């Protein structure tokens, strides 16, 4: 099972998350509308509940798994920078860091 997780990326990009959210709203809205109309025609709230429950399960199967449809626009990550070994102090004492020159910011005076 772990090998399957290495093959399939469990991540979604931002646009994929947006698409999943829109699909969820559309599927739940349409199933609610159909369930209401069908339940009204049958005069049974139980039928309305069944249609909405099936719509919820369908929305879950479409939205929750990380389908490749949701991974079309991956984010470019920066490569990891290696820090030079000279930057790490070798002794237990911390070295003081030179303060950089600060720019003077003009402040507004109240008169």
Tab-separated table of N, CA and C in Angstrom:
chain	number	residue	atom	x	y	z
A	1	UNK	N	0.814	-1.191	0.000
A	1	UNK	CA	0.000	0.000	0.000
A	1	UNK	C	0.859	1.256	0.000
A	2	UNK	N	1.996	1.224	0.707
A	2	UNK	CA	2.862	2.399	0.753
A	2	UNK	C	3.468	2.695	-0.608
A	3	UNK	N	3.697	1.659	-1.409
A	3	UNK	CA	4.241	1.893	-2.746
A	3	UNK	C	3.227	2.643	-3.618
A	4	UNK	N	1.950	2.408	-3.386
A	4	UNK	CA	0.920	3.134	-4.127
A	4	UNK	C	0.949	4.615	-3.760
A	5	UNK	N	1.196	4.909	-2.495
A	5	UNK	CA	1.279	6.312	-2.074
A	5	UNK	C	2.487	7.024	-2.673
A	6	UNK	N	3.552	6.280	-2.933
A	6	UNK	CA	4.723	6.892	-3.550
A	6	UNK	C	4.482	7.180	-5.027
A	7	UNK	N	3.661	6.378	-5.674
A	7	UNK	CA	3.369	6.583	-7.092
A	7	UNK	C	2.377	7.718	-7.285
A	8	UNK	N	1.302	7.722	-6.487
A	8	UNK	CA	0.243	8.711	-6.620
A	8	UNK	C	0.496	9.842	-5.633
A	9	UNK	N	0.601	11.042	-6.137
A	9	UNK	CA	0.825	12.201	-5.274
A	9	UNK	C	-0.477	12.572	-4.572
A	10	UNK	N	-0.462	12.704	-3.249
A	10	UNK	CA	-1.693	13.021	-2.535
A	10	UNK	C	-2.001	14.514	-2.486
A	11	UNK	N	-1.271	15.326	-3.226
A	11	UNK	CA	-1.420	16.767	-3.132
A	11	UNK	C	-2.248	17.315	-4.286
A	12	UNK	N	-2.927	18.423	-4.009
A	12	UNK	CA	-3.659	19.156	-5.030
A	12	UNK	C	-3.085	20.562	-5.084
A	13	UNK	N	-3.099	21.148	-6.266
A	13	UNK	CA	-2.663	22.532	-6.353
A	13	UNK	C	-3.846	23.445	-6.040
A	14	UNK	N	-3.572	24.759	-5.998
A	14	UNK	CA	-4.612	25.707	-5.614
A	14	UNK	C	-5.772	25.718	-6.607
A	15	UNK	N	-5.464	25.655	-7.866
A	15	UNK	CA	-6.528	25.662	-8.873
A	15	UNK	C	-7.315	24.361	-8.838
A	16	UNK	N	-6.673	23.267	-8.510
A	16	UNK	CA	-7.375	22.001	-8.340
A	16	UNK	C	-8.302	22.022	-7.137
A	17	UNK	N	-7.871	22.669	-6.063
A	17	UNK	CA	-8.722	22.810	-4.887
A	17	UNK	C	-9.942	23.664	-5.214
A	18	UNK	N	-9.732	24.709	-6.001
A	18	UNK	CA	-10.843	25.569	-6.398
A	18	UNK	C	-11.833	24.794	-7.264
A	19	UNK	N	-11.319	23.998	-8.205
A	19	UNK	CA	-12.175	23.193	-9.056
A	19	UNK	C	-12.951	22.162	-8.237
A	20	UNK	N	-12.296	21.532	-7.263
A	20	UNK	CA	-12.971	20.559	-6.408
A	20	UNK	C	-14.080	21.224	-5.599
A	21	UNK	N	-13.827	22.428	-5.126
A	21	UNK	CA	-14.842	23.143	-4.360
A	21	UNK	C	-16.058	23.468	-5.237
A	22	UNK	N	-15.812	23.947	-6.451
A	22	UNK	CA	-16.910	24.276	-7.362
A	22	UNK	C	-17.707	23.013	-7.713
A	23	UNK	N	-17.000	21.906	-8.010
A	23	UNK	CA	-17.694	20.652	-8.323
A	23	UNK	C	-18.543	20.174	-7.142
A	24	UNK	N	-18.021	20.330	-5.932
A	24	UNK	CA	-18.775	19.926	-4.756
A	24	UNK	C	-20.071	20.727	-4.648
A	25	UNK	N	-19.985	22.041	-4.804
A	25	UNK	CA	-21.181	22.876	-4.706
A	25	UNK	C	-22.192	22.534	-5.804
A	26	UNK	N	-21.719	22.303	-7.004
A	26	UNK	CA	-22.625	22.003	-8.115
A	26	UNK	C	-23.307	20.653	-7.896
A	27	UNK	N	-22.544	19.632	-7.531
A	27	UNK	CA	-23.123	18.294	-7.350
A	27	UNK	C	-24.125	18.298	-6.200
A	28	UNK	N	-23.769	18.918	-5.078
A	28	UNK	CA	-24.689	18.954	-3.944
A	28	UNK	C	-25.923	19.795	-4.246
A	29	UNK	N	-25.760	20.902	-4.960
A	29	UNK	CA	-26.901	21.739	-5.306
A	29	UNK	C	-27.861	21.049	-6.252
A	30	UNK	N	-27.307	20.407	-7.282
A	30	UNK	CA	-28.151	19.706	-8.252
A	30	UNK	C	-28.855	18.528	-7.591
A	31	UNK	N	-28.138	17.774	-6.767
A	31	UNK	CA	-28.782	16.629	-6.106
A	31	UNK	C	-29.833	17.107	-5.110
A	32	UNK	N	-29.619	18.220	-4.452
A	32	UNK	CA	-30.631	18.763	-3.546
A	32	UNK	C	-31.871	19.202	-4.290
A	33	UNK	N	-31.675	19.852	-5.420
A	33	UNK	CA	-32.813	20.302	-6.227
A	33	UNK	C	-33.601	19.114	-6.789
A	34	UNK	N	-32.882	18.130	-7.332
A	34	UNK	CA	-33.544	16.936	-7.863
A	34	UNK	C	-34.247	16.179	-6.734
A	35	UNK	N	-33.563	16.066	-5.585
A	35	UNK	CA	-34.173	15.376	-4.444
A	35	UNK	C	-35.428	16.074	-3.954
A	36	UNK	N	-35.404	17.401	-3.932
A	36	UNK	CA	-36.590	18.142	-3.498
A	36	UNK	C	-37.753	17.932	-4.458
A	37	UNK	N	-37.481	18.028	-5.750
A	37	UNK	CA	-38.548	17.858	-6.750
A	37	UNK	C	-39.086	16.427	-6.718
A	38	UNK	N	-38.185	15.448	-6.663
A	38	UNK	CA	-38.615	14.045	-6.632
A	38	UNK	C	-39.394	13.735	-5.355
A	39	UNK	N	-38.933	14.230	-4.233
A	39	UNK	CA	-39.643	14.019	-2.968
A	39	UNK	C	-40.990	14.710	-2.944
A	40	UNK	N	-41.078	15.871	-3.573
A	40	UNK	CA	-42.352	16.593	-3.637
A	40	UNK	C	-43.358	15.830	-4.499
A	41	UNK	N	-42.871	15.304	-5.631
A	41	UNK	CA	-43.767	14.549	-6.511
A	41	UNK	C	-44.215	13.232	-5.873
A	42	UNK	N	-43.322	12.595	-5.131
A	42	UNK	CA	-43.665	11.336	-4.460
A	42	UNK	C	-44.350	11.572	-3.113
A	43	UNK	N	-44.329	12.817	-2.653
A	43	UNK	CA	-44.858	13.202	-1.338
A	43	UNK	C	-44.193	12.389	-0.238
A	44	UNK	N	-42.857	12.301	-0.319
A	44	UNK	CA	-42.101	11.523	0.658
A	44	UNK	C	-40.760	12.209	0.917
A	45	UNK	N	-40.555	12.569	2.187
A	45	UNK	CA	-39.274	13.164	2.545
A	45	UNK	C	-38.166	12.121	2.493
A	46	UNK	N	-38.524	10.880	2.693
A	46	UNK	CA	-37.541	9.795	2.647
A	46	UNK	C	-36.887	9.708	1.271
A	47	UNK	N	-37.653	9.885	0.210
A	47	UNK	CA	-37.094	9.858	-1.138
A	47	UNK	C	-36.151	11.039	-1.361
A	48	UNK	N	-36.520	12.194	-0.806
A	48	UNK	CA	-35.635	13.366	-0.888
A	48	UNK	C	-34.306	13.070	-0.212
A	49	UNK	N	-34.386	12.463	0.971
A	49	UNK	CA	-33.169	12.129	1.706
A	49	UNK	C	-32.302	11.160	0.923
A	50	UNK	N	-32.897	10.152	0.294
A	50	UNK	CA	-32.120	9.176	-0.467
A	50	UNK	C	-31.390	9.827	-1.640
A	51	UNK	N	-32.073	10.688	-2.358
A	51	UNK	CA	-31.441	11.345	-3.512
A	51	UNK	C	-30.300	12.249	-3.050
A	52	UNK	N	-30.509	12.999	-1.980
A	52	UNK	CA	-29.451	13.889	-1.472
A	52	UNK	C	-28.289	13.068	-0.914
A	53	UNK	N	-28.568	11.937	-0.282
A	53	UNK	CA	-27.500	11.072	0.245
A	53	UNK	C	-26.653	10.499	-0.895
A	54	UNK	N	-27.295	10.079	-1.974
A	54	UNK	CA	-26.554	9.571	-3.137
A	54	UNK	C	-25.722	10.691	-3.751
A	55	UNK	N	-26.282	11.895	-3.820
A	55	UNK	CA	-25.529	13.044	-4.331
A	55	UNK	C	-24.330	13.364	-3.452
A	56	UNK	N	-24.480	13.238	-2.137
A	56	UNK	CA	-23.359	13.485	-1.222
A	56	UNK	C	-22.258	12.447	-1.402
A	57	UNK	N	-22.649	11.193	-1.573
A	57	UNK	CA	-21.644	10.151	-1.803
A	57	UNK	C	-20.934	10.355	-3.136
A	58	UNK	N	-21.686	10.751	-4.159
A	58	UNK	CA	-21.083	11.029	-5.457
A	58	UNK	C	-20.106	12.201	-5.362
A	59	UNK	N	-20.504	13.258	-4.661
A	59	UNK	CA	-19.618	14.415	-4.490
A	59	UNK	C	-18.352	14.018	-3.731
A	60	UNK	N	-18.489	13.161	-2.732
A	60	UNK	CA	-17.317	12.707	-1.981
A	60	UNK	C	-16.366	11.906	-2.855
A	61	UNK	N	-16.911	11.044	-3.715
A	61	UNK	CA	-16.058	10.236	-4.584
A	61	UNK	C	-15.376	11.086	-5.654
A	62	UNK	N	-15.989	12.179	-6.035
A	62	UNK	CA	-15.403	13.046	-7.060
A	62	UNK	C	-14.378	14.002	-6.458
A	63	UNK	N	-14.624	14.495	-5.250
A	63	UNK	CA	-13.828	15.589	-4.694
A	63	UNK	C	-12.686	15.116	-3.785
A	64	UNK	N	-12.916	14.108	-2.961
A	64	UNK	CA	-11.915	13.756	-1.934
A	64	UNK	C	-10.641	13.136	-2.493
A	65	UNK	N	-10.686	12.138	-3.390
A	65	UNK	CA	-9.421	11.568	-3.876
A	65	UNK	C	-8.621	12.582	-4.702
A	66	UNK	N	-7.313	12.499	-4.661
A	66	UNK	CA	-6.474	13.441	-5.437
A	66	UNK	C	-6.366	13.010	-6.899
A	67	UNK	N	-7.406	13.180	-7.643
A	67	UNK	CA	-7.402	12.807	-9.055
A	67	UNK	C	-6.388	13.657	-9.818
A	68	UNK	N	-5.837	13.141	-10.919
A	68	UNK	CA	-4.882	13.932	-11.710
A	68	UNK	C	-5.486	15.227	-12.249
A	69	UNK	N	-6.801	15.278	-12.327
A	69	UNK	CA	-7.497	16.483	-12.765
A	69	UNK	C	-7.188	17.671	-11.849
A	70	UNK	N	-6.906	17.391	-10.584
A	70	UNK	CA	-6.653	18.444	-9.595
A	70	UNK	C	-5.167	18.779	-9.445
A	71	UNK	N	-4.302	18.148	-10.244
A	71	UNK	CA	-2.860	18.372	-10.120
A	71	UNK	C	-2.234	18.854	-11.420
A	72	UNK	N	-2.959	19.624	-12.199
A	72	UNK	CA	-2.440	20.071	-13.492
A	72	UNK	C	-1.513	21.272	-13.392
A	73	UNK	N	-1.578	22.053	-12.336
A	73	UNK	CA	-0.783	23.278	-12.195
A	73	UNK	C	0.046	23.245	-10.914
A	74	UNK	N	1.115	22.442	-10.881
A	74	UNK	CA	1.906	22.355	-9.645
A	74	UNK	C	2.676	23.648	-9.383
A	75	UNK	N	2.947	23.883	-8.115
A	75	UNK	CA	3.708	25.069	-7.729
A	75	UNK	C	5.201	24.797	-7.878
A	76	UNK	N	5.952	25.754	-8.430
A	76	UNK	CA	7.398	25.563	-8.504
A	76	UNK	C	8.027	25.887	-7.144
A	77	UNK	N	8.740	24.937	-6.582
A	77	UNK	CA	9.403	25.151	-5.309
A	77	UNK	C	10.865	25.506	-5.550
A	78	UNK	N	11.426	26.281	-4.633
A	78	UNK	CA	12.844	26.617	-4.722
A	78	UNK	C	13.672	25.417	-4.296
A	79	UNK	N	14.867	25.312	-4.844
A	79	UNK	CA	15.772	24.249	-4.436
A	79	UNK	C	16.340	24.582	-3.059
A	80	UNK	N	16.695	23.551	-2.317
A	80	UNK	CA	17.240	23.737	-0.986
A	80	UNK	C	18.652	24.279	-1.097
A	81	UNK	N	18.909	25.346	-0.356
A	81	UNK	CA	20.259	25.925	-0.362
A	81	UNK	C	21.089	25.278	0.731
A	82	UNK	N	22.312	24.965	0.401
A	82	UNK	CA	23.213	24.417	1.408
A	82	UNK	C	23.920	25.576	2.082
A	83	UNK	N	23.927	25.577	3.391
A	83	UNK	CA	24.612	26.642	4.120
A	83	UNK	C	26.089	26.296	4.227
A	84	UNK	N	26.940	27.279	4.062
A	84	UNK	CA	28.374	26.995	4.206
A	84	UNK	C	28.696	26.651	5.652
A	85	UNK	N	29.677	25.770	5.830
A	85	UNK	CA	30.026	25.324	7.181
A	85	UNK	C	30.675	26.439	7.997
A	86	UNK	N	31.208	27.464	7.351
A	86	UNK	CA	31.837	28.566	8.074
A	86	UNK	C	30.803	29.436	8.781
A	87	UNK	N	29.563	29.395	8.362
A	87	UNK	CA	28.529	30.221	8.971
A	87	UNK	C	28.105	29.676	10.325
A	88	UNK	N	28.346	28.391	10.567
A	88	UNK	CA	27.975	27.796	11.839
A	88	UNK	C	29.136	27.968	12.809
A	89	UNK	N	28.922	28.600	13.973
A	89	UNK	CA	30.016	28.786	14.929
A	89	UNK	C	30.440	27.436	15.510
A	90	UNK	N	31.739	27.215	15.566
A	90	UNK	CA	32.250	25.941	16.042
A	90	UNK	C	32.327	25.894	17.566
A	91	UNK	N	32.482	27.020	18.229
A	91	UNK	CA	32.559	27.016	19.690
A	91	UNK	C	31.163	27.134	20.284
A	92	UNK	N	31.060	26.905	21.565
A	92	UNK	CA	29.777	26.978	22.241
A	92	UNK	C	29.286	28.407	22.395
A	93	UNK	N	30.215	29.380	22.325
A	93	UNK	CA	29.830	30.778	22.493
A	93	UNK	C	29.267	31.309	21.174
A	94	UNK	N	28.245	32.104	21.286
A	94	UNK	CA	27.701	32.699	20.077
A	94	UNK	C	28.477	33.951	19.726
A	95	UNK	N	28.740	34.132	18.463
A	95	UNK	CA	29.477	35.296	18.002
A	95	UNK	C	28.499	36.437	17.752
A	96	UNK	N	28.941	37.621	18.035
A	96	UNK	CA	28.061	38.757	17.799
A	96	UNK	C	28.007	39.045	16.304
A	97	UNK	N	26.864	39.377	15.850
A	97	UNK	CA	26.651	39.664	14.447
A	97	UNK	C	26.714	41.166	14.255
A	98	UNK	N	27.462	41.573	13.238
A	98	UNK	CA	27.561	42.996	12.962
A	98	UNK	C	26.207	43.519	12.515
A	99	UNK	N	25.821	44.622	13.078
A	99	UNK	CA	24.534	45.195	12.680
A	99	UNK	C	24.707	45.920	11.353
A	100	UNK	N	23.744	45.742	10.510
A	100	UNK	CA	23.797	46.401	9.214
A	100	UNK	C	23.337	47.841	9.367
A	101	UNK	N	23.745	48.673	8.424
A	101	UNK	CA	23.357	50.067	8.475
A	101	UNK	C	21.858	50.168	8.249
A	102	UNK	N	21.217	50.911	9.118
A	102	UNK	CA	19.781	51.073	8.998
A	102	UNK	C	19.487	52.347	8.230
A	103	UNK	N	18.521	52.243	7.368
A	103	UNK	CA	18.108	53.435	6.636
A	103	UNK	C	17.240	54.293	7.555
A	104	UNK	N	17.454	55.585	7.448
A	104	UNK	CA	16.634	56.486	8.235
A	104	UNK	C	15.315	56.703	7.508
A	105	UNK	N	14.265	56.455	8.237
A	105	UNK	CA	12.935	56.620	7.667
A	105	UNK	C	12.384	57.941	8.177
A	106	UNK	N	11.971	58.819	7.279
A	106	UNK	CA	11.423	60.095	7.741
A	106	UNK	C	10.110	59.860	8.490
A	107	UNK	N	9.981	60.504	9.612
A	107	UNK	CA	8.762	60.371	10.393
A	107	UNK	C	7.948	61.641	10.286
A	108	UNK	N	6.691	61.488	10.301
A	108	UNK	CA	5.811	62.663	10.221
A	108	UNK	C	5.623	63.230	11.621
A	109	UNK	N	5.703	64.534	11.723
A	109	UNK	CA	5.507	65.178	13.012
A	109	UNK	C	4.143	65.819	13.042
A	110	UNK	N	3.518	65.729	14.194
A	110	UNK	CA	2.187	66.332	14.362
A	110	UNK	C	2.364	67.752	14.864
A	111	UNK	N	1.763	68.707	14.247
A	111	UNK	CA	1.836	70.102	14.677
A	111	UNK	C	0.472	70.668	14.837
